[in-house]
Amino acid sequence: MSARTPLAADAGRPGRILTVTTLGIVLVTLNSSAILVALPDLSLHFDVEAGAADWFVLANMAALTASVMIFGRLSDMLGRRRIYLWGLGAFVLTCALCIVAPNAIVFTAMRAAQGVAAAMVLANSQALVADAVSPPKLAAALGTNIAAASAAITLGPTFGGLLVDLFGWPAIFLINLPFGLVALALGFRFVPPDRARRARPRFDVGGAVLSTLGIVALLFGINRLSFAVDEPLPAIAGITLGVFLLTAFVLLERVVASPLVDPVVVWRRERGTALGATVANSFTRGGVGVLLMLHSQVADGATAMQAGLSVLPIGLCITIGTPIGARLSSAYSTRAAATLGATLVACGAIALIVALPTDWLTRLPFVILVGLGIGIFTTPNAAAVLEGVGIERRSVATSVRSMLFNSGQLFGTSVALLIVTLGGVSTYAAGDVDPAGFQWGMAAVAGAATVAAILAACGVGPWRRASAADSTPHLTAE
């Protein structure tokens, strides 16, 4: 008898849906990380300064983060298959338009449109898997999606650098066209039709406007934190406006008849702690990466490629740790697995406070610990967010987690850069610098990692499942 995969007990359809959604996730995440190494070439091609070229990345990130909740709600209303396939088609189209963009403004607009398309894909990928896979195998299936995304993010800069060196920056978008069309064809073939809905609730326009403007304002303010020493007003204004608009959004969602984000999806204790742990862990993920890369270049005099290699073990270990987290979730519980992973991250980050000024080899064991911990944490955390969510709300739950994850990463990056600047590092040119700024930044990151571990441990549920029957996540309607 041939070996059976964790999904073998299901029919062939779940495996096919898992393949289709994994390909979609890889396409959008690989593109988002591969473009980072093309910024110098893009700056030269469009004849713009570094500050303007930053928006080739930031426009995509802001559009994705701001729109993913909207498409989560629309998917639950209109159908996940429809929104997912529209997203894949829009992603392929915007890749083609990026290649022929005549100027930086059009290119930036197309990158923002790509972020919207990516939101349509990401808001539905895990929800489609949860719809198709039997509950006992949900963690394993989500682990496949997450491991593929981690691998794509990790290999994106290396893969993108190779394409840019050999063929120029358009190759980063050109290569997505055939694979995107294949993913689209497979989606039409294997993703089942959406269920007919007896009633279609009204869309929460006010919530969509408030959440979009609030997230964009907050992300702008967070991004400007790294310049807050010289220009504090934009950061303060952006964060203040963002907090005000998002507070108004939360208050609106509690009273509107058909909310964009149903409070039931967020306010239950087990899901609230899981989402809080998501933010804290992604804060750590963003901060550790930028601190290690910058320290390698500024303090150690490493090249850009060497700096990239300094964080490669994190991505590789995330990919290794993800299936471990899925297995631990099945053998013990999502609470136990997420707590273990978050604790490993906290231990690694705390050790890096002291180890950061040392050589790369000395730091390596703690870098590996952080990567493994993130990998082990991520799958049970994603499963915990979906546990107990009825089928009509799964896209919303997935999109809220995606929005918080992206926001946490950006916040961690910006806070780490701000602390480094306040610590006396005035230029990123290589040279002798006081490592104290980097160590204080790592201390902030370690604090966030500790918060993630505490929140994971405070989740509801057993530390170990009593029987096979108890291992089934409660995917019942709320």
PDB file of C-alpha atoms in Angstrom, residues 273 277 281 325 328-329 333-347 373-374 376-378 380-381 384 449-463:
ATOM      1  CA  THR A 273      -5.895  35.934  22.243  1.00  0.00           C
ATOM      2  CA  ALA A 277      -0.553  36.673  19.489  1.00  0.00           C
ATOM      3  CA  ASN A 281       4.603  37.447  16.700  1.00  0.00           C
ATOM      4  CA  GLY A 325       3.625  22.822  14.427  1.00  0.00           C
ATOM      5  CA  LEU A 328       2.070  19.033  17.459  1.00  0.00           C
ATOM      6  CA  SER A 329      -1.403  20.534  17.027  1.00  0.00           C
ATOM      7  CA  SER A 333      -3.540  20.940  20.912  1.00  0.00           C
ATOM      8  CA  THR A 334      -3.339  24.216  19.034  1.00  0.00           C
ATOM      9  CA  ARG A 335      -2.878  25.994  22.364  1.00  0.00           C
ATOM     10  CA  ALA A 336       0.121  23.873  23.373  1.00  0.00           C
ATOM     11  CA  ALA A 337       1.775  24.020  19.950  1.00  0.00           C
ATOM     12  CA  ALA A 338       1.330  27.788  19.576  1.00  0.00           C
ATOM     13  CA  THR A 339       2.656  28.405  23.099  1.00  0.00           C
ATOM     14  CA  LEU A 340       5.723  26.237  22.460  1.00  0.00           C
ATOM     15  CA  GLY A 341       6.512  28.025  19.207  1.00  0.00           C
ATOM     16  CA  ALA A 342       6.014  31.502  20.681  1.00  0.00           C
ATOM     17  CA  THR A 343       8.197  30.594  23.688  1.00  0.00           C
ATOM     18  CA  LEU A 344      11.038  29.446  21.416  1.00  0.00           C
ATOM     19  CA  VAL A 345      10.826  32.761  19.547  1.00  0.00           C
ATOM     20  CA  ALA A 346      10.974  34.708  22.807  1.00  0.00           C
ATOM     21  CA  CYS A 347      13.988  32.709  24.040  1.00  0.00           C
ATOM     22  CA  GLY A 373       9.657  28.968  16.819  1.00  0.00           C
ATOM     23  CA  ILE A 374       7.856  31.137  14.241  1.00  0.00           C
ATOM     24  CA  ILE A 376       5.895  25.996  14.966  1.00  0.00           C
ATOM     25  CA  PHE A 377       3.700  28.891  16.158  1.00  0.00           C
ATOM     26  CA  THR A 378       2.137  29.936  12.859  1.00  0.00           C
ATOM     27  CA  PRO A 380      -1.664  26.280  15.242  1.00  0.00           C
ATOM     28  CA  ASN A 381      -2.228  30.028  15.529  1.00  0.00           C
ATOM     29  CA  ALA A 384      -6.987  28.639  16.406  1.00  0.00           C
ATOM     30  CA  ALA A 449       7.814  37.900  21.419  1.00  0.00           C
ATOM     31  CA  THR A 450       7.222  37.439  25.160  1.00  0.00           C
ATOM     32  CA  VAL A 451       3.768  39.008  24.845  1.00  0.00           C
ATOM     33  CA  ALA A 452       2.971  36.563  22.006  1.00  0.00           C
ATOM     34  CA  ALA A 453       3.962  33.623  24.219  1.00  0.00           C
ATOM     35  CA  ILE A 454       1.798  34.873  27.102  1.00  0.00           C
ATOM     36  CA  LEU A 455      -1.220  35.407  24.846  1.00  0.00           C
ATOM     37  CA  ALA A 456      -0.802  31.959  23.279  1.00  0.00           C
ATOM     38  CA  ALA A 457      -0.674  30.381  26.729  1.00  0.00           C
ATOM     39  CA  CYS A 458      -3.786  32.301  27.825  1.00  0.00           C
ATOM     40  CA  GLY A 459      -5.852  30.813  25.020  1.00  0.00           C
ATOM     41  CA  VAL A 460      -8.863  28.642  25.786  1.00  0.00           C
ATOM     42  CA  GLY A 461      -8.682  24.886  25.378  1.00  0.00           C
ATOM     43  CA  PRO A 462      -6.772  21.866  26.664  1.00  0.00           C
ATOM     44  CA  TRP A 463      -3.011  21.555  26.683  1.00  0.00           C
TER      45      TRP A 463
END
